[in-house]
mmCIF file of C-alpha atoms (C1' of nucleotides) in Angstrom:
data_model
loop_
_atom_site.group_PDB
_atom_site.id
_atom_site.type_symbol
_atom_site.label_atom_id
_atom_site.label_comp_id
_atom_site.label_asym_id
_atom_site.label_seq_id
_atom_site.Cartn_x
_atom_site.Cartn_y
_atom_site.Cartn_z
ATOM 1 C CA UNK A 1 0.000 0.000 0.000
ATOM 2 C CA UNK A 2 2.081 2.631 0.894
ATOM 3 C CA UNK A 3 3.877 4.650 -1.853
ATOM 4 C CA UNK A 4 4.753 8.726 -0.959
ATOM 5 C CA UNK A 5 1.216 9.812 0.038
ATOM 6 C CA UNK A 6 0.344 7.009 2.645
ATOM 7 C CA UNK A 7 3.676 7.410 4.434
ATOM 8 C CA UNK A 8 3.059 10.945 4.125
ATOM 9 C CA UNK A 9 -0.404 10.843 5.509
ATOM 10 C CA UNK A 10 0.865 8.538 8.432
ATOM 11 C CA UNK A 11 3.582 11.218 9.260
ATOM 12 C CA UNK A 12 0.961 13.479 9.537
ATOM 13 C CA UNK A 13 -1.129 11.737 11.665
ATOM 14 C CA UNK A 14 0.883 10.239 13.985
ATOM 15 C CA UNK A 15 2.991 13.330 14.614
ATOM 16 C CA UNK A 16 0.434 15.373 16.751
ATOM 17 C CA UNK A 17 0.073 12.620 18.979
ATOM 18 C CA UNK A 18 3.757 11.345 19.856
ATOM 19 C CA UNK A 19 5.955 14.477 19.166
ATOM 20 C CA UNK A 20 7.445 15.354 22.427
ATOM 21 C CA UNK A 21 6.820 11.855 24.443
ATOM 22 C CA UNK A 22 9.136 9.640 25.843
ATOM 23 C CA UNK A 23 9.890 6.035 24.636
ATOM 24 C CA UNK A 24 9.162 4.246 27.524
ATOM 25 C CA UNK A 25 8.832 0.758 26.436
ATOM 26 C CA UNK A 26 9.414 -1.022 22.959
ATOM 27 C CA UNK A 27 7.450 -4.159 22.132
ATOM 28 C CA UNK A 28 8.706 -6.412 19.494
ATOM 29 C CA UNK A 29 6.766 -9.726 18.885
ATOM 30 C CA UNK A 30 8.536 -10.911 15.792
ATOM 31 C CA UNK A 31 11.845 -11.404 15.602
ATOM 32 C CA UNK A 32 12.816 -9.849 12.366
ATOM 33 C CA UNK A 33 10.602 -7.935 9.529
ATOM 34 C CA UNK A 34 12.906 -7.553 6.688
ATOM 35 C CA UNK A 35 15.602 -6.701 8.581
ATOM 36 C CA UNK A 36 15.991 -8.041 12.243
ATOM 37 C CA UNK A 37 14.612 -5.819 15.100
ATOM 38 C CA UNK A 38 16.941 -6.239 17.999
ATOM 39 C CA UNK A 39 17.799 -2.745 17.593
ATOM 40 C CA UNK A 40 14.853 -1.431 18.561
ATOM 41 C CA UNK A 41 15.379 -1.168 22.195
ATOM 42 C CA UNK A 42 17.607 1.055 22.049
ATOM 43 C CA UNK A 43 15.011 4.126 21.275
ATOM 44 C CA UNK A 44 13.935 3.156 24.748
ATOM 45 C CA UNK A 45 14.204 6.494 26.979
ATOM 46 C CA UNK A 46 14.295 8.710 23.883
ATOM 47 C CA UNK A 47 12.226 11.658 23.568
ATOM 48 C CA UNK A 48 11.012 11.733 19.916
ATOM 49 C CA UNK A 49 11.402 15.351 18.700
ATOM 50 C CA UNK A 50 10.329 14.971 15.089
ATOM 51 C CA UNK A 51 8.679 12.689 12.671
ATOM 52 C CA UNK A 52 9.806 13.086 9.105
ATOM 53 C CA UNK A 53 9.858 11.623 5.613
ATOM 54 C CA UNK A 54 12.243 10.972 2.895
ATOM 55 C CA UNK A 55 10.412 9.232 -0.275
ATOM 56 C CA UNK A 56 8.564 6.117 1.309
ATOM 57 C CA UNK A 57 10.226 6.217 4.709
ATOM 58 C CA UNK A 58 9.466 7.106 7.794
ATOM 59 C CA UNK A 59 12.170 8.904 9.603
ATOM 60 C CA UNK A 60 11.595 9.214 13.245
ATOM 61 C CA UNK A 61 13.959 11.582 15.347
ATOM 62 C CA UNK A 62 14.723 11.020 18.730
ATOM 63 C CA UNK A 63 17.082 12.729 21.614
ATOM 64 C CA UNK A 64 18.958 12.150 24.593
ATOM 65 C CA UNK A 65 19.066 14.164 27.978
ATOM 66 C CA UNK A 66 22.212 15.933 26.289
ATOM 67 C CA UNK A 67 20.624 16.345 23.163
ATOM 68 C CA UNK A 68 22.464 13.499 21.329
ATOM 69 C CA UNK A 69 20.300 12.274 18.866
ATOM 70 C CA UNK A 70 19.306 8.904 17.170
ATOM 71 C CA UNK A 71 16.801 7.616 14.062
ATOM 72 C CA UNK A 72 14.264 4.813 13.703
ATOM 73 C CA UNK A 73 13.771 4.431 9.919
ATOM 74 C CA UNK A 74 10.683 2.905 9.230
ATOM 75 C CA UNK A 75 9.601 1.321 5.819
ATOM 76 C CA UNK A 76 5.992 -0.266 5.209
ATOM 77 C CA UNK A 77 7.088 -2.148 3.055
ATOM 78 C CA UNK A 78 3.897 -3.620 0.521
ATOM 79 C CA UNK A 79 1.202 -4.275 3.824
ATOM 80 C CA UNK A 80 2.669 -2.006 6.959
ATOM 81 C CA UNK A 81 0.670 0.497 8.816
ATOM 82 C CA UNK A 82 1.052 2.837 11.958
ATOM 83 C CA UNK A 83 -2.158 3.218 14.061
ATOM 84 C CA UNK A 84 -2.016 5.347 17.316
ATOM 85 C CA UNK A 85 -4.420 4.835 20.577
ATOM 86 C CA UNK A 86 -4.606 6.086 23.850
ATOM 87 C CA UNK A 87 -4.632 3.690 27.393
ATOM 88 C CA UNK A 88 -6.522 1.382 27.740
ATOM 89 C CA UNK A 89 -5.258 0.711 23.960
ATOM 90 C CA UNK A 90 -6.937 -2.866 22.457
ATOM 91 C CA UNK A 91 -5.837 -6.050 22.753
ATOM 92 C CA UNK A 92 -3.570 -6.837 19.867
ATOM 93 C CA UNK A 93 -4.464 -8.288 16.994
ATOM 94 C CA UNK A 94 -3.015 -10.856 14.187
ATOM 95 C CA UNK A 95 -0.516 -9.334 12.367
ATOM 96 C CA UNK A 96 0.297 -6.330 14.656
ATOM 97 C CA UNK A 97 4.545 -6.531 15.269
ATOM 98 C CA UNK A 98 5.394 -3.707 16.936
ATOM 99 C CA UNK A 99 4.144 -1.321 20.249
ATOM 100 C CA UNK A 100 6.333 1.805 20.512
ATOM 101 C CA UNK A 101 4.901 3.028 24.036
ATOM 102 C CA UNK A 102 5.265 6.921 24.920
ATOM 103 C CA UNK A 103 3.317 6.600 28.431
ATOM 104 C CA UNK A 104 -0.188 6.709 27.757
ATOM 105 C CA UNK A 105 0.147 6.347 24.056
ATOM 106 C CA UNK A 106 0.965 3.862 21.791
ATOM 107 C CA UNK A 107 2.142 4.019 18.327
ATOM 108 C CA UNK A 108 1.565 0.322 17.110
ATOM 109 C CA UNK A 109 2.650 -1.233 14.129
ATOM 110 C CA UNK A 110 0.958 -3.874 11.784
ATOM 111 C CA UNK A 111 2.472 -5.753 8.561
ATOM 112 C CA UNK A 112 0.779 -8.756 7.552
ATOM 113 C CA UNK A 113 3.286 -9.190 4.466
ATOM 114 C CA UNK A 114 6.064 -8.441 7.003
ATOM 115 C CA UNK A 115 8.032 -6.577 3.995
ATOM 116 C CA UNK A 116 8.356 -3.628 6.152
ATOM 117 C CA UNK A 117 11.582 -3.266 7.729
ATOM 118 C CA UNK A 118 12.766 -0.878 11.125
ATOM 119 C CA UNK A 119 16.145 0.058 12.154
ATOM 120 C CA UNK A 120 17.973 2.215 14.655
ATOM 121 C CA UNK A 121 20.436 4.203 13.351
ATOM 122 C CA UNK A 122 23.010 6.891 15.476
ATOM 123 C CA UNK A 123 23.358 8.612 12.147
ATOM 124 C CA UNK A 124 20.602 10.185 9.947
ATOM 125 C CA UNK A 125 19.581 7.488 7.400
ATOM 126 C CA UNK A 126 19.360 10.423 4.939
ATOM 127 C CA UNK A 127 22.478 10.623 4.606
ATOM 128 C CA UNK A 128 23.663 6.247 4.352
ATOM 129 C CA UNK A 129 22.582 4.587 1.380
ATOM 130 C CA UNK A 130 20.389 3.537 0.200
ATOM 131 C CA UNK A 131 18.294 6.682 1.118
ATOM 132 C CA UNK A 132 21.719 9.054 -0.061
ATOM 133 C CA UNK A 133 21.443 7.621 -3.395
ATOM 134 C CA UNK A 134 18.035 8.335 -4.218
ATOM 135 C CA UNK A 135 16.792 11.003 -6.371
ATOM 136 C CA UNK A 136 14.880 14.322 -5.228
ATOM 137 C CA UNK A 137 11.383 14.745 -3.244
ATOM 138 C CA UNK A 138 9.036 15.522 -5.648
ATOM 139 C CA UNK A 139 7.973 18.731 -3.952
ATOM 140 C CA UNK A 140 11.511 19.722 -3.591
ATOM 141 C CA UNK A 141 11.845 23.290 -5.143
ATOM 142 C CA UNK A 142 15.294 22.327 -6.721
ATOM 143 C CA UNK A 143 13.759 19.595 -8.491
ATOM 144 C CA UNK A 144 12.816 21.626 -11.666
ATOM 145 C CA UNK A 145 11.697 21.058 -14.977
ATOM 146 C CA UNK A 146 15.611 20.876 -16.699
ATOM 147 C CA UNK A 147 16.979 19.022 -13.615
ATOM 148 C CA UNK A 148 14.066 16.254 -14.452
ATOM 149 C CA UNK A 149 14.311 16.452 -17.974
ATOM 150 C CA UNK A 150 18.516 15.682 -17.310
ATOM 151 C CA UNK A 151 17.749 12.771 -15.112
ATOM 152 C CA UNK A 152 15.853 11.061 -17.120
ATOM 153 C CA UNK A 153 17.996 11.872 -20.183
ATOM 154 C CA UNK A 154 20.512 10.227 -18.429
ATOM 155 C CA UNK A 155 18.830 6.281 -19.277
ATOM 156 C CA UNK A 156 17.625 4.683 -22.160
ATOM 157 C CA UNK A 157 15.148 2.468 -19.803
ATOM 158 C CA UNK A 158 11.272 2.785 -20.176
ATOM 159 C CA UNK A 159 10.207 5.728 -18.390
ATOM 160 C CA UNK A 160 8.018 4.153 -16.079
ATOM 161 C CA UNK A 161 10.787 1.611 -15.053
ATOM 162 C CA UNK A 162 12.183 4.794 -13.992
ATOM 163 C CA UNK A 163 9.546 6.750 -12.247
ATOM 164 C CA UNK A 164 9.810 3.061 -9.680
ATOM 165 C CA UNK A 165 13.370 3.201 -9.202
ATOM 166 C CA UNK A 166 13.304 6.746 -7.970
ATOM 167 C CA UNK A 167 16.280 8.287 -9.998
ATOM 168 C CA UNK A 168 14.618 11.003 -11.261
ATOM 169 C CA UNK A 169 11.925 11.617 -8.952
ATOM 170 C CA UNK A 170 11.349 9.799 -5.504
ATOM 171 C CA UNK A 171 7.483 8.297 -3.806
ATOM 172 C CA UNK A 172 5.842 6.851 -7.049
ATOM 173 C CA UNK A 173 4.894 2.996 -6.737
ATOM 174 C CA UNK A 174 3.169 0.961 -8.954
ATOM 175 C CA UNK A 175 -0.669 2.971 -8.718
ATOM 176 C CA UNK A 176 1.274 5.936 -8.692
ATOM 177 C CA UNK A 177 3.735 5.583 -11.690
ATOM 178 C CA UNK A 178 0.505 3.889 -13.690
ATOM 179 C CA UNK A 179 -1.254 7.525 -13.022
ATOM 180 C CA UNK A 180 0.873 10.390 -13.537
ATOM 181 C CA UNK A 181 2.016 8.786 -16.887
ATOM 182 C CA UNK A 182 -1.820 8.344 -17.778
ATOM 183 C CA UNK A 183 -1.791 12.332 -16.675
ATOM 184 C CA UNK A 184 0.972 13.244 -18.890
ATOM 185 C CA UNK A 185 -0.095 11.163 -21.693
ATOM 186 C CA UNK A 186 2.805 9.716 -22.160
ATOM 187 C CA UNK A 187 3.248 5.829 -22.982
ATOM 188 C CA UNK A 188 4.740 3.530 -20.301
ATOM 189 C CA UNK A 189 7.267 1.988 -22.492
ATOM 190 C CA UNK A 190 8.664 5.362 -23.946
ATOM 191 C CA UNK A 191 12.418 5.211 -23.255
ATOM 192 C CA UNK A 192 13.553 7.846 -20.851
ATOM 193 C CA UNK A 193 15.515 9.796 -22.313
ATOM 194 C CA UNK A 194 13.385 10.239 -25.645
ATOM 195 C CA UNK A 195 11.001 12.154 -23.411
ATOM 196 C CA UNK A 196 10.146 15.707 -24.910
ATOM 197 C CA UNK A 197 11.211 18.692 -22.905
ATOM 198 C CA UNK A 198 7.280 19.211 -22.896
ATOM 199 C CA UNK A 199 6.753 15.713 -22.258
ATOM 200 C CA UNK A 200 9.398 15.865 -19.364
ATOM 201 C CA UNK A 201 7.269 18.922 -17.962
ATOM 202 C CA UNK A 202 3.805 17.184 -18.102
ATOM 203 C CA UNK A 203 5.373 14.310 -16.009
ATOM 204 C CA UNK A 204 7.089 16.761 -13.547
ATOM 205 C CA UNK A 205 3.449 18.359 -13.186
ATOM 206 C CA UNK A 206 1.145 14.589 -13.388
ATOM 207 C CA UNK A 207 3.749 13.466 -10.779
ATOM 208 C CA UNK A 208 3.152 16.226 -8.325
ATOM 209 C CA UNK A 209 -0.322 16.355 -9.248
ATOM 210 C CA UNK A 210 -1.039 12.819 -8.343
ATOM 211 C CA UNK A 211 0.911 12.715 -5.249
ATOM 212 C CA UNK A 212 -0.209 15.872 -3.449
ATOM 213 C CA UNK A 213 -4.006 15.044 -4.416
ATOM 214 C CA UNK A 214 -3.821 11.223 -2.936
ATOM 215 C CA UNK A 215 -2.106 13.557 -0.001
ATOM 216 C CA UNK A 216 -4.911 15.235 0.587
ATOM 217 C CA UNK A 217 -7.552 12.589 -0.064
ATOM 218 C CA UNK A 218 -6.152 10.648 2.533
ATOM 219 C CA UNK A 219 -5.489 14.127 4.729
ATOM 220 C CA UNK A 220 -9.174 14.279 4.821
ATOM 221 C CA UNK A 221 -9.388 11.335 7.243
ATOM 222 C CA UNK A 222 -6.830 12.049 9.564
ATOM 223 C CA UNK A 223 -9.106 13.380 12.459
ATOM 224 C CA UNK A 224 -9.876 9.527 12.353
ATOM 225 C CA UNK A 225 -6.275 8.549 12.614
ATOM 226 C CA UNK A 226 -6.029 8.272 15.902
ATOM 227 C CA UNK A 227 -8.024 5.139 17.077
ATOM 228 C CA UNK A 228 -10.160 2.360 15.548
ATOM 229 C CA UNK A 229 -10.355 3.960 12.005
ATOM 230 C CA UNK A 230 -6.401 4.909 12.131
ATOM 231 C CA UNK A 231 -4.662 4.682 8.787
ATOM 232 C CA UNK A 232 -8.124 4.407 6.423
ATOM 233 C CA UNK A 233 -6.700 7.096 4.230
ATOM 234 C CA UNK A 234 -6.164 5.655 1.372
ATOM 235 C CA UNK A 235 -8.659 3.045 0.551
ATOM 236 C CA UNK A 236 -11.116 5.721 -1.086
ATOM 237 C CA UNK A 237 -8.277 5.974 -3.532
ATOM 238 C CA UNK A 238 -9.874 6.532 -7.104
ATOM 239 C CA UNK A 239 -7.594 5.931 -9.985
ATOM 240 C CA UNK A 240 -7.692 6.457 -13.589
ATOM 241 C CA UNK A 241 -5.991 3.514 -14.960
ATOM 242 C CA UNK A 242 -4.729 1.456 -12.011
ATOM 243 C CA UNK A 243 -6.336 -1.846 -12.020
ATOM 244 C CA UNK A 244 -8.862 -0.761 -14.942
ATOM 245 C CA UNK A 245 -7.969 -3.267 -17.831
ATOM 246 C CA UNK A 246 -10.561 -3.682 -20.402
ATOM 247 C CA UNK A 247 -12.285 -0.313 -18.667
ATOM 248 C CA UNK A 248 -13.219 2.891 -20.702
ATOM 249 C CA UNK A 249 -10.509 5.266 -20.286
ATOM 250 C CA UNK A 250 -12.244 8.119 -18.917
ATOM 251 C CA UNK A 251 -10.583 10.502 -21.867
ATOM 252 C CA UNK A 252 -12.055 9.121 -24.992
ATOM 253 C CA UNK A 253 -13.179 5.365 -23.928
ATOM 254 C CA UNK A 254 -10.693 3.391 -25.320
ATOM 255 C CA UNK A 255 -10.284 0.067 -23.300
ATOM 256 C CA UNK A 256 -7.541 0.644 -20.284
ATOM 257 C CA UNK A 257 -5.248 -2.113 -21.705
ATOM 258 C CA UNK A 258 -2.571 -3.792 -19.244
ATOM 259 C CA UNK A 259 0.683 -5.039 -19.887
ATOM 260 C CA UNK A 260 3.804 -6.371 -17.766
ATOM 261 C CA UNK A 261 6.572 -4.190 -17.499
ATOM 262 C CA UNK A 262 9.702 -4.924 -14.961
ATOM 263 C CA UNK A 263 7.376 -7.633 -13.420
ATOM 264 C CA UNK A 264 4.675 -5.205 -12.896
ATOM 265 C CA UNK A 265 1.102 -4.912 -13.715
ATOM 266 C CA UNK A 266 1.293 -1.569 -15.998
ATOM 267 C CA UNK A 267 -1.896 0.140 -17.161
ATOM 268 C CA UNK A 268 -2.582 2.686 -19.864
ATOM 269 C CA UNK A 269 -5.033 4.050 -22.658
ATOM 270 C CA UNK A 270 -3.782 3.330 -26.338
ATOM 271 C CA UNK A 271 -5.040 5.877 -27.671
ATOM 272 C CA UNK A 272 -4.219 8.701 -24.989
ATOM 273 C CA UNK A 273 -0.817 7.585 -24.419
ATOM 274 C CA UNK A 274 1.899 8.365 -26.610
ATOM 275 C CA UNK A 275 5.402 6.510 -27.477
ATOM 276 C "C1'" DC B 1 24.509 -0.774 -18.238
ATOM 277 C "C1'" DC B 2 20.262 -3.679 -18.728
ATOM 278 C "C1'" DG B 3 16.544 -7.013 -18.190
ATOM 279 C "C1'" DA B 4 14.761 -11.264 -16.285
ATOM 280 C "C1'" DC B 5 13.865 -13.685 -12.350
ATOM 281 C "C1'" DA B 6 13.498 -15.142 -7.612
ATOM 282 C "C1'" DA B 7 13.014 -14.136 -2.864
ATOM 283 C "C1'" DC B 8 10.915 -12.289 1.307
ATOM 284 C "C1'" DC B 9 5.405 -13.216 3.406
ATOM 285 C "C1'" DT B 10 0.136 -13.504 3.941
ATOM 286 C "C1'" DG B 11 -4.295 -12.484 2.165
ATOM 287 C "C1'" DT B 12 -7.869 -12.217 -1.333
ATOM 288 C "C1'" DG B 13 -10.609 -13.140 -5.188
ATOM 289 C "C1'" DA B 14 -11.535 -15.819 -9.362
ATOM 290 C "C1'" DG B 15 -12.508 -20.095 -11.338
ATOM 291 C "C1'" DC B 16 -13.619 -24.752 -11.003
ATOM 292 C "C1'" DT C 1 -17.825 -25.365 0.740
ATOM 293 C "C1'" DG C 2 -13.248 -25.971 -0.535
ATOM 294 C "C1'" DC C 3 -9.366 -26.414 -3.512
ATOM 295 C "C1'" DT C 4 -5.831 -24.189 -6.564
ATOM 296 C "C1'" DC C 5 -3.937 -20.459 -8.887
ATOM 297 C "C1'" DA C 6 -2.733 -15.740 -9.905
ATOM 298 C "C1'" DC C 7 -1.804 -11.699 -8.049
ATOM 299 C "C1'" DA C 8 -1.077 -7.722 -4.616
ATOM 300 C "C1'" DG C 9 0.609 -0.770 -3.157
ATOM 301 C "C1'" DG C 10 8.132 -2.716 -2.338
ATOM 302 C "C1'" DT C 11 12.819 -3.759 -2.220
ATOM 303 C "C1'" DT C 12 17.044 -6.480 -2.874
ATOM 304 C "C1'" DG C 13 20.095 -9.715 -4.865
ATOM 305 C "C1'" DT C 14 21.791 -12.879 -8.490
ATOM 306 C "C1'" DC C 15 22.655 -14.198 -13.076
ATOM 307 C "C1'" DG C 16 23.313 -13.865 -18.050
#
DNA sequence: CCGACAACCTGTGAGC
DNA sequence: TGCTCACAGGTTGTCG
């Protein structure tokens, strides 16, 4: 599930409720996600003093008495997501890994894919790969139109292939990538750096399009974040072309067709999309 | 450099 | 009802 927007709507729902609280206990009842989780005692006694984001991860920010700081970088991986409750918090349920307690509240997290991965770091995962070698935030004002338009002239893979690997632009997944090229009419398979300057600037504009209105679709359920309905967001997700083969495009009709493309379901119109 | 493929897991829906 | 199969929003590694 989560590509930019979910993690983004998480950050923003969790923050309110844990910035400024005290780790004071760290459940763990797997052993390992993707990665193993022994290191996540050490957050324990921590004071988290920001929650922030860097494409699909969540970075969380914690500090010592003197200030010293240290990182939890959490990915969702295909299935993870962070719910928040208040004592007496429920009993847990199937699936549900990880309780970081901050006295009365608990930030618990849930993977039933267990592709999600945590790990304590004593140096900001920003800056360690593989989060240094990723491309720009898409709502990064020095990503612009020619700095886009050079990344992607830099490969001769399909340009969808690249909007997933993040080299050009970071937070697109697979629903993501399928609708911003729909947006910029531009076909899936079109090599990267054959992309039109115009072309490149329709795909600059779909991306951020796409990704700041998912945002704020799943913004609008935040007030419910924090309890039973927690993390809803994004299931009202409507999408143009994502899992819509044999559908009318909504343009000019055409059947949505669907192809496979790096092992991925890839969706498009025809007749909308161009090579 | 690239693509193809497998792996990590569980859940769901389609088809029989 | 129950079986089997394909497939799922992500990432990482290997091999040719």
């Amino acid at each position: 599930m989560p590509e930019l927007p979910e993690v983004e709507v998480t950050r923003r729902g969790l923050a309110p409720h844990l910035i400024g609280k005290t780790v004071t206990e760290v459940v763990a009842r797997v052993g390992a996600l993707r990665g193993f989780l022994d290191c996540l005692p050490n957050i324990e006694g921590l004071r988290l003093v920001s929650l922030e984001r860097r494409a699909k991860v969540l970075i969380w920010v914690f500090e010592n008495d003197q200030g010293a700081r240290t990182w939890l970088a959490s990915h969702m991986g295909m299935s993870g997501s962070w719910r928040v409750y208040d004592r007496p918090w429920p009993e847990v349920q199937k699936h549900e890994h990880v309780d970081l307690v901050f006295g009365d509240t608990v930030a618990r997290y849930r993977d039933p894919r267990r592709f999600g991965a945590m790990t304590v770091m004593d140096a900001d995962p920003r800056g360690v790969p593989p989060l240094s070698r990723l491309g720009p935030e898409p709502f990064d004002e020095a990503l612009t139109e020619s700095s886009f338009f050079n990344n992607l002239k830099k490969t001769h893979r399909s340009v969808k292939q690249v909007l997933l690997d993040g080299s050009a632009v970071v937070g697109c997944g697979n629903i993501y990538a399928n609708e911003a090229l729909f947006d910029a009419r531009i076909h899936p398979t079109k090599p990267a750096d054959r992309l039109s300057r115009p072309q490149c600037a329709r795909l600059l504009e779909a991306v951020r399009k796409v990704l700041s209105s998912a945002i704020e679709a799943g913004g609008s359920t935040l007030r419910d974040f924090h309890g039973a309905d927690g993390a809803s967001g994004w299931f009202a997700l409507q999408t143009s072309v994502y899992d819509r083969e044999g559908e009318p495009c909504p343009i000019c009709g055409t059947p949505i067709r669907r192809i496979v493309l790096g092992q991925r379901s890839t969706y498009f119109c025809p007749k909308c999309q161009k090579k």
